mmCIF file of N, CA and C in Angstrom:
data_model
loop_
_atom_site.group_PDB
_atom_site.id
_atom_site.type_symbol
_atom_site.label_atom_id
_atom_site.label_comp_id
_atom_site.label_asym_id
_atom_site.label_seq_id
_atom_site.Cartn_x
_atom_site.Cartn_y
_atom_site.Cartn_z
ATOM 1 N N MET A 1040 276.014 11.619 159.448
ATOM 2 C CA MET A 1040 275.975 9.971 159.746
ATOM 3 C C MET A 1040 274.474 9.433 159.831
ATOM 4 N N THR A 1041 274.181 8.361 159.388
ATOM 5 C CA THR A 1041 272.929 7.737 159.639
ATOM 6 C C THR A 1041 273.198 6.482 160.257
ATOM 7 N N SER A 1042 272.213 5.935 160.893
ATOM 8 C CA SER A 1042 272.074 4.669 161.502
ATOM 9 C C SER A 1042 271.033 4.035 161.352
ATOM 10 N N LYS A 1043 270.971 2.662 161.302
ATOM 11 C CA LYS A 1043 269.374 1.810 161.177
ATOM 12 C C LYS A 1043 268.719 2.300 162.303
ATOM 13 N N LEU A 1044 267.329 2.421 162.076
ATOM 14 C CA LEU A 1044 266.508 2.717 162.927
ATOM 15 C C LEU A 1044 266.245 1.414 163.994
ATOM 16 N N ILE A 1045 266.246 1.958 165.339
ATOM 17 C CA ILE A 1045 265.845 0.948 166.518
ATOM 18 C C ILE A 1045 264.381 0.458 166.307
ATOM 19 N N HIS A 1046 263.943 -0.599 166.403
ATOM 20 C CA HIS A 1046 262.612 -1.188 166.325
ATOM 21 C C HIS A 1046 262.289 -1.323 167.930
ATOM 22 N N TRP A 1047 261.132 -1.051 168.371
ATOM 23 C CA TRP A 1047 260.745 -1.289 169.700
ATOM 24 C C TRP A 1047 259.586 -2.300 169.827
ATOM 25 N N ASP A 1048 259.460 -2.753 171.097
ATOM 26 C CA ASP A 1048 258.377 -3.669 171.426
ATOM 27 C C ASP A 1048 257.600 -2.876 172.575
ATOM 28 N N ILE A 1049 256.419 -2.667 172.690
ATOM 29 C CA ILE A 1049 255.789 -1.715 173.609
ATOM 30 C C ILE A 1049 254.969 -2.686 174.421
ATOM 31 N N TYR A 1050 255.036 -2.369 175.733
ATOM 32 C CA TYR A 1050 254.371 -3.037 176.853
ATOM 33 C C TYR A 1050 253.696 -2.087 177.762
ATOM 34 N N GLU A 1051 252.392 -2.658 178.132
ATOM 35 C CA GLU A 1051 251.476 -1.916 179.052
ATOM 36 C C GLU A 1051 251.395 -2.261 180.284
ATOM 37 N N ILE A 1052 251.549 -1.534 181.458
ATOM 38 C CA ILE A 1052 251.362 -1.658 182.698
ATOM 39 C C ILE A 1052 250.192 -1.176 183.156
ATOM 40 N N GLN A 1053 249.285 -1.990 183.977
ATOM 41 C CA GLN A 1053 248.205 -1.718 184.608
ATOM 42 C C GLN A 1053 248.188 -2.394 185.905
ATOM 43 N N THR A 1054 247.348 -1.880 186.810
ATOM 44 C CA THR A 1054 247.130 -2.526 188.018
ATOM 45 C C THR A 1054 245.683 -2.438 188.456
ATOM 46 N N LYS A 1055 245.389 -3.347 189.267
ATOM 47 C CA LYS A 1055 243.998 -3.423 189.850
ATOM 48 C C LYS A 1055 243.642 -2.326 190.942
ATOM 49 N N GLU A 1056 244.559 -2.077 191.742
ATOM 50 C CA GLU A 1056 244.325 -1.041 192.891
ATOM 51 C C GLU A 1056 245.692 -0.057 193.112
ATOM 52 N N THR A 1057 246.897 -0.656 193.002
ATOM 53 C CA THR A 1057 247.880 0.023 193.477
ATOM 54 C C THR A 1057 248.269 1.352 192.375
ATOM 55 N N PRO A 1058 248.442 2.336 193.054
ATOM 56 C CA PRO A 1058 248.567 3.542 192.017
ATOM 57 C C PRO A 1058 249.935 3.387 191.221
ATOM 58 N N ILE A 1059 249.889 3.831 190.070
ATOM 59 C CA ILE A 1059 251.278 3.682 189.142
ATOM 60 C C ILE A 1059 251.336 5.165 188.655
ATOM 61 N N ARG A 1060 250.661 6.071 188.863
ATOM 62 C CA ARG A 1060 251.020 7.561 188.394
ATOM 63 C C ARG A 1060 250.964 8.490 189.701
ATOM 64 N N GLY A 1061 251.980 9.086 189.878
ATOM 65 C CA GLY A 1061 252.485 10.119 190.814
ATOM 66 C C GLY A 1061 253.381 9.324 191.747
ATOM 67 N N VAL A 1062 253.851 7.938 191.540
ATOM 68 C CA VAL A 1062 254.714 7.289 192.617
ATOM 69 C C VAL A 1062 256.294 7.340 191.860
ATOM 70 N N MET A 1063 256.616 8.087 191.029
ATOM 71 C CA MET A 1063 257.769 7.974 190.232
ATOM 72 C C MET A 1063 257.894 6.655 189.494
ATOM 73 N N LEU A 1064 257.092 5.975 188.965
ATOM 74 C CA LEU A 1064 257.296 4.754 188.267
ATOM 75 C C LEU A 1064 258.205 4.896 187.113
ATOM 76 N N ARG A 1065 257.909 5.776 186.264
ATOM 77 C CA ARG A 1065 258.708 6.171 184.835
ATOM 78 C C ARG A 1065 260.248 6.353 185.158
ATOM 79 N N GLY A 1066 260.397 6.950 186.117
ATOM 80 C CA GLY A 1066 261.716 7.362 186.702
ATOM 81 C C GLY A 1066 262.385 6.021 187.242
ATOM 82 N N ARG A 1067 261.887 5.073 187.980
ATOM 83 C CA ARG A 1067 262.269 4.004 188.507
ATOM 84 C C ARG A 1067 262.548 2.942 187.707
ATOM 85 N N ILE A 1068 261.812 2.948 186.485
ATOM 86 C CA ILE A 1068 261.986 2.090 185.489
ATOM 87 C C ILE A 1068 263.347 2.356 184.536
ATOM 88 N N ARG A 1069 263.227 3.691 184.492
ATOM 89 C CA ARG A 1069 264.537 4.268 183.740
ATOM 90 C C ARG A 1069 265.774 3.946 184.647
ATOM 91 N N LYS A 1070 265.891 4.198 185.937
ATOM 92 C CA LYS A 1070 266.939 4.143 186.731
ATOM 93 C C LYS A 1070 267.417 2.622 186.486
ATOM 94 N N LEU A 1071 266.474 1.543 186.769
ATOM 95 C CA LEU A 1071 266.831 0.131 186.719
ATOM 96 C C LEU A 1071 267.452 0.183 185.411
ATOM 97 N N CYS A 1072 267.071 0.713 184.385
ATOM 98 C CA CYS A 1072 267.666 0.124 183.051
ATOM 99 C C CYS A 1072 268.901 0.916 182.775
ATOM 100 N N LEU A 1073 269.079 2.005 183.427
ATOM 101 C CA LEU A 1073 270.434 2.784 183.182
ATOM 102 C C LEU A 1073 271.472 1.926 184.016
ATOM 103 N N GLU A 1074 271.078 1.407 185.226
ATOM 104 C CA GLU A 1074 272.059 0.564 186.134
ATOM 105 C C GLU A 1074 272.377 -0.807 185.329
ATOM 106 N N LYS A 1075 271.396 -1.287 184.759
ATOM 107 C CA LYS A 1075 271.430 -2.437 184.077
ATOM 108 C C LYS A 1075 272.063 -2.291 182.421
ATOM 109 N N GLU A 1076 272.207 -1.129 182.133
ATOM 110 C CA GLU A 1076 272.603 -0.983 180.809
ATOM 111 C C GLU A 1076 271.909 -1.278 179.821
ATOM 112 N N ARG A 1077 270.509 -1.047 179.825
ATOM 113 C CA ARG A 1077 269.416 -1.534 178.755
ATOM 114 C C ARG A 1077 268.861 -0.270 178.462
ATOM 115 N N ASN A 1078 268.393 -0.480 177.024
ATOM 116 C CA ASN A 1078 267.818 0.616 176.366
ATOM 117 C C ASN A 1078 266.232 0.677 176.784
ATOM 118 N N VAL A 1079 265.581 1.754 177.172
ATOM 119 C CA VAL A 1079 264.184 1.545 177.381
ATOM 120 C C VAL A 1079 263.455 3.149 177.065
ATOM 121 N N LEU A 1080 262.340 3.088 176.757
ATOM 122 C CA LEU A 1080 261.430 4.341 176.727
ATOM 123 C C LEU A 1080 260.332 4.070 177.813
ATOM 124 N N VAL A 1081 259.735 5.411 178.441
ATOM 125 C CA VAL A 1081 258.578 5.145 179.270
ATOM 126 C C VAL A 1081 257.743 6.188 179.374
ATOM 127 N N GLU A 1082 256.508 6.051 179.313
ATOM 128 C CA GLU A 1082 255.592 7.145 179.185
ATOM 129 C C GLU A 1082 254.454 6.946 179.803
ATOM 130 N N ASN A 1083 253.525 7.873 180.374
ATOM 131 C CA ASN A 1083 252.208 7.806 180.991
ATOM 132 C C ASN A 1083 251.264 7.595 179.514
ATOM 133 N N THR A 1084 250.498 6.854 179.639
ATOM 134 C CA THR A 1084 249.509 6.999 178.482
ATOM 135 C C THR A 1084 248.476 8.071 178.607
ATOM 136 N N HIS A 1085 248.134 8.344 177.411
ATOM 137 C CA HIS A 1085 247.094 9.579 177.232
ATOM 138 C C HIS A 1085 245.754 8.782 176.576
ATOM 139 N N ASP A 1086 245.727 7.718 176.031
ATOM 140 C CA ASP A 1086 244.687 7.111 175.518
ATOM 141 C C ASP A 1086 243.970 6.113 176.394
ATOM 142 N N LYS A 1087 244.550 5.911 177.582
ATOM 143 C CA LYS A 1087 244.065 4.876 178.345
ATOM 144 C C LYS A 1087 244.313 5.275 180.096
ATOM 145 N N GLU A 1088 243.225 5.317 180.689
ATOM 146 C CA GLU A 1088 243.367 5.617 182.070
ATOM 147 C C GLU A 1088 244.348 4.657 183.069
ATOM 148 N N LYS A 1089 244.937 5.265 183.877
ATOM 149 C CA LYS A 1089 245.733 4.423 184.867
ATOM 150 C C LYS A 1089 246.680 3.367 184.215
ATOM 151 N N SER A 1090 247.276 3.927 183.184
ATOM 152 C CA SER A 1090 248.279 2.872 182.612
ATOM 153 C C SER A 1090 249.492 3.591 182.395
ATOM 154 N N VAL A 1091 250.617 2.821 182.228
ATOM 155 C CA VAL A 1091 252.096 3.341 181.858
ATOM 156 C C VAL A 1091 252.582 2.445 180.834
ATOM 157 N N ARG A 1092 253.099 3.073 179.864
ATOM 158 C CA ARG A 1092 253.869 2.086 178.839
ATOM 159 C C ARG A 1092 255.146 2.329 178.750
ATOM 160 N N PHE A 1093 256.122 1.049 178.478
ATOM 161 C CA PHE A 1093 257.566 1.279 178.462
ATOM 162 C C PHE A 1093 257.744 0.427 177.256
ATOM 163 N N ALA A 1094 258.760 0.773 176.691
ATOM 164 C CA ALA A 1094 259.355 0.128 175.261
ATOM 165 C C ALA A 1094 260.752 -0.311 175.432
ATOM 166 N N ILE A 1095 261.087 -1.318 174.796
ATOM 167 C CA ILE A 1095 262.705 -2.039 174.753
ATOM 168 C C ILE A 1095 262.707 -2.277 173.301
ATOM 169 N N PRO A 1096 264.279 -2.519 172.914
ATOM 170 C CA PRO A 1096 264.427 -2.671 171.629
ATOM 171 C C PRO A 1096 263.699 -4.175 171.293
ATOM 172 N N SER A 1097 263.318 -4.253 170.102
ATOM 173 C CA SER A 1097 262.639 -5.788 169.639
ATOM 174 C C SER A 1097 263.680 -6.675 169.863
ATOM 175 N N LYS A 1098 262.975 -7.851 170.147
ATOM 176 C CA LYS A 1098 263.587 -9.211 170.343
ATOM 177 C C LYS A 1098 264.288 -9.159 171.837
ATOM 178 N N GLU A 1099 264.593 -8.137 172.639
ATOM 179 C CA GLU A 1099 265.131 -8.189 173.928
ATOM 180 C C GLU A 1099 264.140 -8.459 174.661
ATOM 181 N N ASP A 1100 264.753 -9.119 175.830
ATOM 182 C CA ASP A 1100 264.070 -9.839 176.941
ATOM 183 C C ASP A 1100 263.487 -8.764 177.779
ATOM 184 N N SER A 1101 262.266 -8.793 178.186
ATOM 185 C CA SER A 1101 261.643 -7.861 179.220
ATOM 186 C C SER A 1101 261.634 -8.311 180.400
ATOM 187 N N SER A 1102 261.950 -9.588 180.864
ATOM 188 C CA SER A 1102 262.040 -10.231 182.302
ATOM 189 C C SER A 1102 262.534 -9.295 183.237
ATOM 190 N N LEU A 1103 263.663 -8.730 182.953
ATOM 191 C CA LEU A 1103 264.147 -7.830 184.062
ATOM 192 C C LEU A 1103 263.185 -6.934 184.499
ATOM 193 N N ILE A 1104 262.512 -6.038 183.495
ATOM 194 C CA ILE A 1104 261.566 -4.978 183.944
ATOM 195 C C ILE A 1104 260.238 -5.654 184.638
ATOM 196 N N VAL A 1105 259.840 -6.711 183.948
ATOM 197 C CA VAL A 1105 258.674 -7.098 184.422
ATOM 198 C C VAL A 1105 258.736 -7.827 185.825
ATOM 199 N N GLU A 1106 259.682 -8.351 186.034
ATOM 200 C CA GLU A 1106 260.231 -9.097 187.649
ATOM 201 C C GLU A 1106 260.371 -7.720 188.409
ATOM 202 N N TYR A 1107 260.897 -6.840 188.110
ATOM 203 C CA TYR A 1107 261.015 -5.449 188.990
ATOM 204 C C TYR A 1107 259.632 -5.125 189.235
ATOM 205 N N LEU A 1108 258.895 -4.873 187.983
ATOM 206 C CA LEU A 1108 257.532 -4.294 188.397
ATOM 207 C C LEU A 1108 256.565 -5.104 189.328
ATOM 208 N N HIS A 1109 256.672 -6.482 189.050
ATOM 209 C CA HIS A 1109 256.106 -7.472 190.166
ATOM 210 C C HIS A 1109 256.372 -7.284 191.466
ATOM 211 N N SER A 1110 257.762 -6.902 191.484
ATOM 212 C CA SER A 1110 258.319 -7.030 193.148
ATOM 213 C C SER A 1110 257.675 -5.544 193.614
ATOM 214 N N ILE A 1111 257.363 -4.415 192.959
ATOM 215 C CA ILE A 1111 257.148 -3.196 193.570
ATOM 216 C C ILE A 1111 255.628 -3.176 193.287
ATOM 217 N N LEU A 1112 254.885 -3.705 192.239
ATOM 218 C CA LEU A 1112 253.265 -3.710 192.087
ATOM 219 C C LEU A 1112 253.033 -4.982 192.118
ATOM 220 N N PRO A 1113 252.647 -5.750 193.120
ATOM 221 C CA PRO A 1113 252.186 -7.138 192.960
ATOM 222 C C PRO A 1113 250.900 -7.551 192.284
ATOM 223 N N ASP A 1114 249.959 -6.566 192.148
ATOM 224 C CA ASP A 1114 248.895 -6.631 191.341
ATOM 225 C C ASP A 1114 249.065 -6.011 189.852
ATOM 226 N N ALA A 1115 250.138 -5.801 189.615
ATOM 227 C CA ALA A 1115 250.238 -5.366 188.049
ATOM 228 C C ALA A 1115 250.086 -6.620 186.948
ATOM 229 N N THR A 1116 249.631 -6.060 185.902
ATOM 230 C CA THR A 1116 249.550 -6.711 184.597
ATOM 231 C C THR A 1116 250.351 -6.187 183.717
ATOM 232 N N ILE A 1117 251.412 -6.755 183.081
ATOM 233 C CA ILE A 1117 252.122 -6.230 181.791
ATOM 234 C C ILE A 1117 251.888 -7.190 180.697
ATOM 235 N N LYS A 1118 251.654 -6.500 179.604
ATOM 236 C CA LYS A 1118 251.506 -7.425 178.478
ATOM 237 C C LYS A 1118 252.004 -6.233 177.309
ATOM 238 N N ARG A 1119 252.563 -7.279 176.319
ATOM 239 C CA ARG A 1119 253.315 -6.586 175.200
ATOM 240 C C ARG A 1119 251.875 -6.123 174.133
ATOM 241 N N VAL A 1120 251.799 -4.827 173.846
ATOM 242 C CA VAL A 1120 250.848 -4.465 173.028
ATOM 243 C C VAL A 1120 251.203 -4.003 171.429
ATOM 244 N N GLU A 1121 252.362 -3.983 171.301
ATOM 245 C CA GLU A 1121 252.976 -3.580 169.952
ATOM 246 C C GLU A 1121 254.226 -4.177 169.708
ATOM 247 N N GLU A 1122 254.774 -4.637 168.602
ATOM 248 C CA GLU A 1122 256.036 -5.363 168.374
ATOM 249 C C GLU A 1122 256.600 -4.527 166.839
ATOM 250 N N HIS A 1123 258.000 -4.426 167.234
ATOM 251 C CA HIS A 1123 258.659 -3.913 166.088
ATOM 252 C C HIS A 1123 258.386 -2.636 165.235
ATOM 253 N N ILE A 1124 258.077 -1.754 166.367
ATOM 254 C CA ILE A 1124 257.660 -0.109 165.986
ATOM 255 C C ILE A 1124 258.733 0.580 165.989
ATOM 256 N N PRO A 1125 259.124 1.282 164.852
ATOM 257 C CA PRO A 1125 260.353 2.122 164.640
ATOM 258 C C PRO A 1125 259.758 3.531 165.251
ATOM 259 N N ASN A 1126 260.722 4.308 166.037
ATOM 260 C CA ASN A 1126 260.511 5.466 166.693
ATOM 261 C C ASN A 1126 259.111 5.594 167.278
ATOM 262 N N PRO A 1127 258.615 4.964 168.366
ATOM 263 C CA PRO A 1127 257.281 4.820 168.766
ATOM 264 C C PRO A 1127 256.977 5.928 169.738
ATOM 265 N N ILE A 1128 255.625 6.231 169.678
ATOM 266 C CA ILE A 1128 254.995 7.097 170.562
ATOM 267 C C ILE A 1128 254.306 6.319 171.659
ATOM 268 N N LEU A 1129 254.682 6.385 172.933
ATOM 269 C CA LEU A 1129 254.136 5.319 173.782
ATOM 270 C C LEU A 1129 252.771 5.988 174.278
ATOM 271 N N SER A 1130 252.611 7.192 174.441
ATOM 272 C CA SER A 1130 251.400 7.879 175.159
ATOM 273 C C SER A 1130 250.097 7.781 174.151
ATOM 274 N N LYS A 1131 250.056 7.555 172.965
ATOM 275 C CA LYS A 1131 249.002 7.367 172.456
ATOM 276 C C LYS A 1131 249.194 6.267 170.989
ATOM 277 N N LEU A 1132 248.810 4.822 171.217
ATOM 278 C CA LEU A 1132 249.393 3.940 170.204
ATOM 279 C C LEU A 1132 248.743 4.393 169.007
ATOM 280 N N LYS A 1133 247.662 5.116 168.562
ATOM 281 C CA LYS A 1133 247.161 5.340 167.238
ATOM 282 C C LYS A 1133 248.163 5.989 166.498
ATOM 283 N N VAL A 1134 249.063 6.872 167.117
ATOM 284 C CA VAL A 1134 250.044 7.837 166.236
ATOM 285 C C VAL A 1134 250.873 7.009 165.684
ATOM 286 N N ASN A 1135 251.226 5.618 165.942
ATOM 287 C CA ASN A 1135 252.231 4.804 165.473
ATOM 288 C C ASN A 1135 251.730 4.201 164.124
ATOM 289 N N ILE A 1136 250.580 4.369 163.789
ATOM 290 C CA ILE A 1136 249.968 3.923 162.666
ATOM 291 C C ILE A 1136 250.462 5.068 161.558
ATOM 292 N N THR A 1137 251.476 4.699 160.726
ATOM 293 C CA THR A 1137 252.002 5.652 159.664
ATOM 294 C C THR A 1137 251.153 5.975 158.456
ATOM 295 N N GLU A 1138 250.361 5.246 158.244
ATOM 296 C CA GLU A 1138 249.333 5.486 157.218
ATOM 297 C C GLU A 1138 248.408 6.633 157.435
ATOM 298 N N ARG A 1139 248.463 7.014 158.785
ATOM 299 C CA ARG A 1139 247.505 8.102 159.196
ATOM 300 C C ARG A 1139 247.927 9.338 158.822
ATOM 301 N N TYR A 1140 249.296 9.569 158.295
ATOM 302 C CA TYR A 1140 250.004 10.728 157.975
ATOM 303 C C TYR A 1140 250.490 11.058 156.617
ATOM 304 N N THR A 1141 250.667 12.090 156.236
ATOM 305 C CA THR A 1141 251.249 12.537 155.000
ATOM 306 C C THR A 1141 252.345 13.637 155.243
ATOM 307 N N LEU A 1142 253.334 13.675 154.392
ATOM 308 C CA LEU A 1142 254.299 14.656 154.587
ATOM 309 C C LEU A 1142 254.051 15.761 153.581
#
């Protein structure tokens, strides 16, 4: 059985001073979304220092996560960096450029 691919919008979290790695941020975002029954992917970045990325299905409202992040990370900036990406890799955005690869 096959199903349609889920397309995701990818968001990047950065802070000016507040640490976002080593503070269980990914797990906290995941738990929030589990409790609210929302789909989410969360990864640390490998192509950018001091950043975390999360993805939600395209066209879904990100305000639940954004508001939560601002409540625990007052100096956070959250911006959408990619839209409508199937099967995304969050740690390195360039991996999502399918033209780079052959089968």
